[in-house]
Amino acid sequence: MIITVKEPATHTDIELDAQPEDYNGEQGWRILSPDKDSFVMVEKNGQWNVMDDADINPEFLDAIGKALHPVARYNHLSGSEGV
């Protein structure tokens, strides 16, 4: 799924590919960017966490989490047909 987020420093739109991924039995999202390494995010108690050893701007992670939120619970990992 392609999501569009604003890069915090420049406020430019960036398109990212978000792919559902099982992360140690938890629902996660692999975030793929054309110019950076991919990383996995998992939502726990309303907070999005990066599960890889990646140093990523927290504002950027918040923007990604907000873009993922509407579909985060409705994908093939949760047994729904939504995404």
Coordinates of N, CA and C in Angstrom, one line a residue:
M1 N 0.8 -1.1 0.0 CA 0.0 0.0 0.0 C 0.9 1.2 0.0
I2 N 0.6 2.2 -0.8 CA 1.4 3.4 -0.9 C 0.7 4.4 0.1
I3 N 1.6 5.0 0.9 CA 1.1 6.1 1.8 C 1.9 7.3 1.5
T4 N 1.3 8.5 1.7 CA 2.0 9.8 1.5 C 2.1 10.5 2.8
V5 N 3.3 10.9 3.2 CA 3.6 11.6 4.4 C 4.4 12.8 4.1
K6 N 4.3 13.8 5.0 CA 5.1 15.0 4.9 C 6.4 14.8 5.7
E7 N 7.5 15.1 5.0 CA 8.9 15.0 5.6 C 8.9 16.2 6.6
P8 N 9.2 15.9 7.9 CA 9.2 17.0 8.9 C 10.1 18.2 8.6
A9 N 11.3 18.0 8.2 CA 12.2 19.1 8.0 C 11.9 20.0 6.8
T10 N 11.5 19.3 5.7 CA 11.3 20.1 4.5 C 9.8 20.3 4.1
H11 N 8.9 19.5 4.8 CA 7.5 19.6 4.6 C 7.1 19.1 3.2
T12 N 8.0 18.4 2.5 CA 7.6 17.8 1.2 C 6.9 16.5 1.4
D13 N 6.1 16.2 0.4 CA 5.4 14.9 0.4 C 6.4 13.8 0.0
I14 N 6.3 12.7 0.7 CA 7.1 11.5 0.4 C 6.2 10.3 0.3
E15 N 6.3 9.5 -0.8 CA 5.6 8.3 -1.0 C 6.4 7.1 -0.4
L16 N 5.7 6.4 0.4 CA 6.3 5.2 1.0 C 5.5 4.0 0.7
D17 N 6.1 2.8 0.6 CA 5.3 1.6 0.4 C 5.3 0.9 1.8
A18 N 4.1 0.6 2.3 CA 3.9 0.0 3.6 C 3.3 -1.4 3.3
Q19 N 4.0 -2.4 3.7 CA 3.6 -3.8 3.5 C 3.4 -4.5 4.9
P20 N 2.2 -5.1 5.0 CA 1.9 -5.8 6.3 C 3.0 -6.9 6.5
E21 N 3.4 -7.1 7.7 CA 4.4 -8.1 8.1 C 4.2 -8.6 9.5
D22 N 4.3 -9.9 9.6 CA 4.3 -10.5 11.0 C 5.6 -10.3 11.6
Y23 N 5.6 -9.7 12.8 CA 6.9 -9.4 13.5 C 6.8 -10.1 14.8
N24 N 7.4 -11.3 14.9 CA 7.4 -12.1 16.1 C 6.0 -12.3 16.7
G25 N 5.0 -12.6 15.8 CA 3.6 -12.9 16.2 C 2.8 -11.6 16.3
E26 N 3.4 -10.5 16.1 CA 2.6 -9.2 16.2 C 2.4 -8.6 14.8
Q27 N 1.3 -7.9 14.6 CA 1.1 -7.3 13.4 C 2.0 -6.1 13.2
G28 N 2.8 -6.1 12.1 CA 3.7 -5.0 11.9 C 3.6 -4.5 10.4
W29 N 4.3 -3.4 10.1 CA 4.3 -2.9 8.8 C 5.8 -2.6 8.4
R30 N 6.2 -3.2 7.3 CA 7.5 -2.9 6.7 C 7.3 -1.7 5.9
I31 N 8.1 -0.7 6.2 CA 8.1 0.6 5.5 C 9.3 0.7 4.5
L32 N 9.0 0.8 3.3 CA 10.0 0.8 2.2 C 10.0 2.2 1.6
S33 N 11.2 2.8 1.5 CA 11.4 4.1 0.9 C 12.4 3.9 -0.2
P34 N 12.3 4.7 -1.3 CA 13.2 4.5 -2.4 C 14.7 4.9 -2.1
D35 N 14.9 5.7 -1.1 CA 16.3 6.1 -0.9 C 16.8 5.8 0.5
K36 N 16.1 5.0 1.3 CA 16.5 4.6 2.7 C 16.3 3.2 2.9
D37 N 17.0 2.6 3.9 CA 16.7 1.2 4.3 C 15.3 1.1 4.8
S38 N 14.8 -0.1 4.6 CA 13.4 -0.4 5.1 C 13.5 -0.6 6.6
F39 N 12.3 -0.5 7.3 CA 12.2 -0.8 8.7 C 10.8 -1.3 9.0
V40 N 10.7 -1.9 10.2 CA 9.4 -2.4 10.6 C 8.9 -1.6 11.8
M41 N 7.6 -1.3 11.7 CA 6.9 -0.5 12.7 C 5.8 -1.4 13.3
V42 N 5.6 -1.4 14.6 CA 4.5 -2.1 15.3 C 3.9 -1.2 16.2
E43 N 2.5 -1.2 16.3 CA 1.8 -0.4 17.2 C 1.5 -1.1 18.5
K44 N 1.8 -0.5 19.6 CA 1.6 -1.1 20.9 C 1.0 0.0 21.8
N45 N -0.2 -0.3 22.3 CA -0.9 0.7 23.2 C -1.0 2.1 22.6
G46 N -1.3 2.2 21.3 CA -1.4 3.5 20.6 C -0.1 4.1 20.2
Q47 N 1.0 3.5 20.5 CA 2.3 4.1 20.2 C 3.0 3.3 19.1
W48 N 3.5 3.9 18.1 CA 4.2 3.2 17.0 C 5.7 3.1 17.4
N49 N 6.2 1.9 17.3 CA 7.6 1.7 17.6 C 8.3 1.1 16.4
V50 N 9.6 1.5 16.2 CA 10.4 0.9 15.2 C 11.1 -0.3 15.8
M51 N 11.0 -1.4 15.2 CA 11.5 -2.7 15.7 C 12.9 -3.0 15.2
D52 N 13.4 -2.3 14.3 CA 14.8 -2.4 13.7 C 15.7 -1.4 14.4
D53 N 17.0 -1.6 14.3 CA 17.9 -0.7 14.8 C 18.1 0.5 13.9
A54 N 17.1 1.4 13.8 CA 17.1 2.5 12.9 C 16.9 3.8 13.7
D55 N 17.7 4.8 13.3 CA 17.6 6.1 13.9 C 16.8 6.9 13.0
I56 N 15.5 7.1 13.3 CA 14.6 7.8 12.5 C 13.9 8.9 13.3
N57 N 13.7 10.0 12.6 CA 13.1 11.2 13.3 C 11.8 10.8 13.8
P58 N 11.5 11.1 15.1 CA 10.2 10.7 15.8 C 9.1 11.4 15.1
E59 N 9.2 12.6 14.6 CA 8.1 13.3 13.9 C 7.8 12.6 12.6
F60 N 8.8 12.1 11.9 CA 8.5 11.3 10.7 C 7.8 10.0 11.0
L61 N 8.2 9.3 12.1 CA 7.5 8.1 12.6 C 6.0 8.4 12.9
D62 N 5.8 9.6 13.6 CA 4.4 10.0 13.9 C 3.6 10.2 12.6
A63 N 4.2 10.8 11.6 CA 3.5 11.0 10.4 C 3.1 9.7 9.7
I64 N 4.1 8.7 9.7 CA 3.8 7.4 9.2 C 2.7 6.7 10.0
G65 N 2.8 6.8 11.3 CA 1.8 6.1 12.1 C 0.4 6.7 11.8
K66 N 0.3 8.0 11.7 CA -1.0 8.6 11.4 C -1.5 8.1 10.0
A67 N -0.7 8.0 9.0 CA -1.1 7.5 7.7 C -1.5 6.0 7.8
L68 N -0.9 5.2 8.6 CA -1.2 3.8 8.8 C -2.4 3.6 9.6
H69 N -2.7 4.4 10.5 CA -3.7 4.2 11.5 C -5.1 3.7 11.0
P70 N -5.6 4.3 9.9 CA -6.9 3.9 9.4 C -7.0 2.4 9.0
V71 N -5.8 1.9 8.5 CA -5.8 0.5 7.9 C -5.0 -0.4 8.8
A72 N -4.4 0.0 9.8 CA -3.5 -0.8 10.6 C -4.2 -2.1 11.2
R73 N -5.4 -2.0 11.5 CA -6.1 -3.1 12.1 C -6.9 -4.0 11.1
Y74 N -6.9 -3.6 9.9 CA -7.8 -4.2 8.9 C -6.9 -4.7 7.7
N75 N -6.2 -5.8 7.9 CA -5.4 -6.3 6.8 C -5.4 -7.8 6.9
H76 N -4.7 -8.5 6.1 CA -4.7 -10.0 6.1 C -4.1 -10.6 7.3
L77 N -3.2 -9.8 8.0 CA -2.7 -10.4 9.3 C -3.7 -10.5 10.4
S78 N -4.7 -9.6 10.3 CA -5.7 -9.7 11.4 C -6.9 -10.5 11.0
G79 N -6.9 -11.1 9.8 CA -8.0 -12.0 9.3 C -9.0 -11.2 8.6
S80 N -8.9 -9.9 8.3 CA -9.9 -9.2 7.6 C -9.5 -9.1 6.1
E81 N -10.4 -8.7 5.3 CA -10.1 -8.6 3.9 C -9.9 -7.1 3.5
G82 N -9.7 -6.2 4.4 CA -9.7 -4.8 4.1 C -8.6 -4.2 3.2
V83 N -7.4 -4.6 3.3 CA -6.4 -4.0 2.5 C -5.9 -4.9 1.4

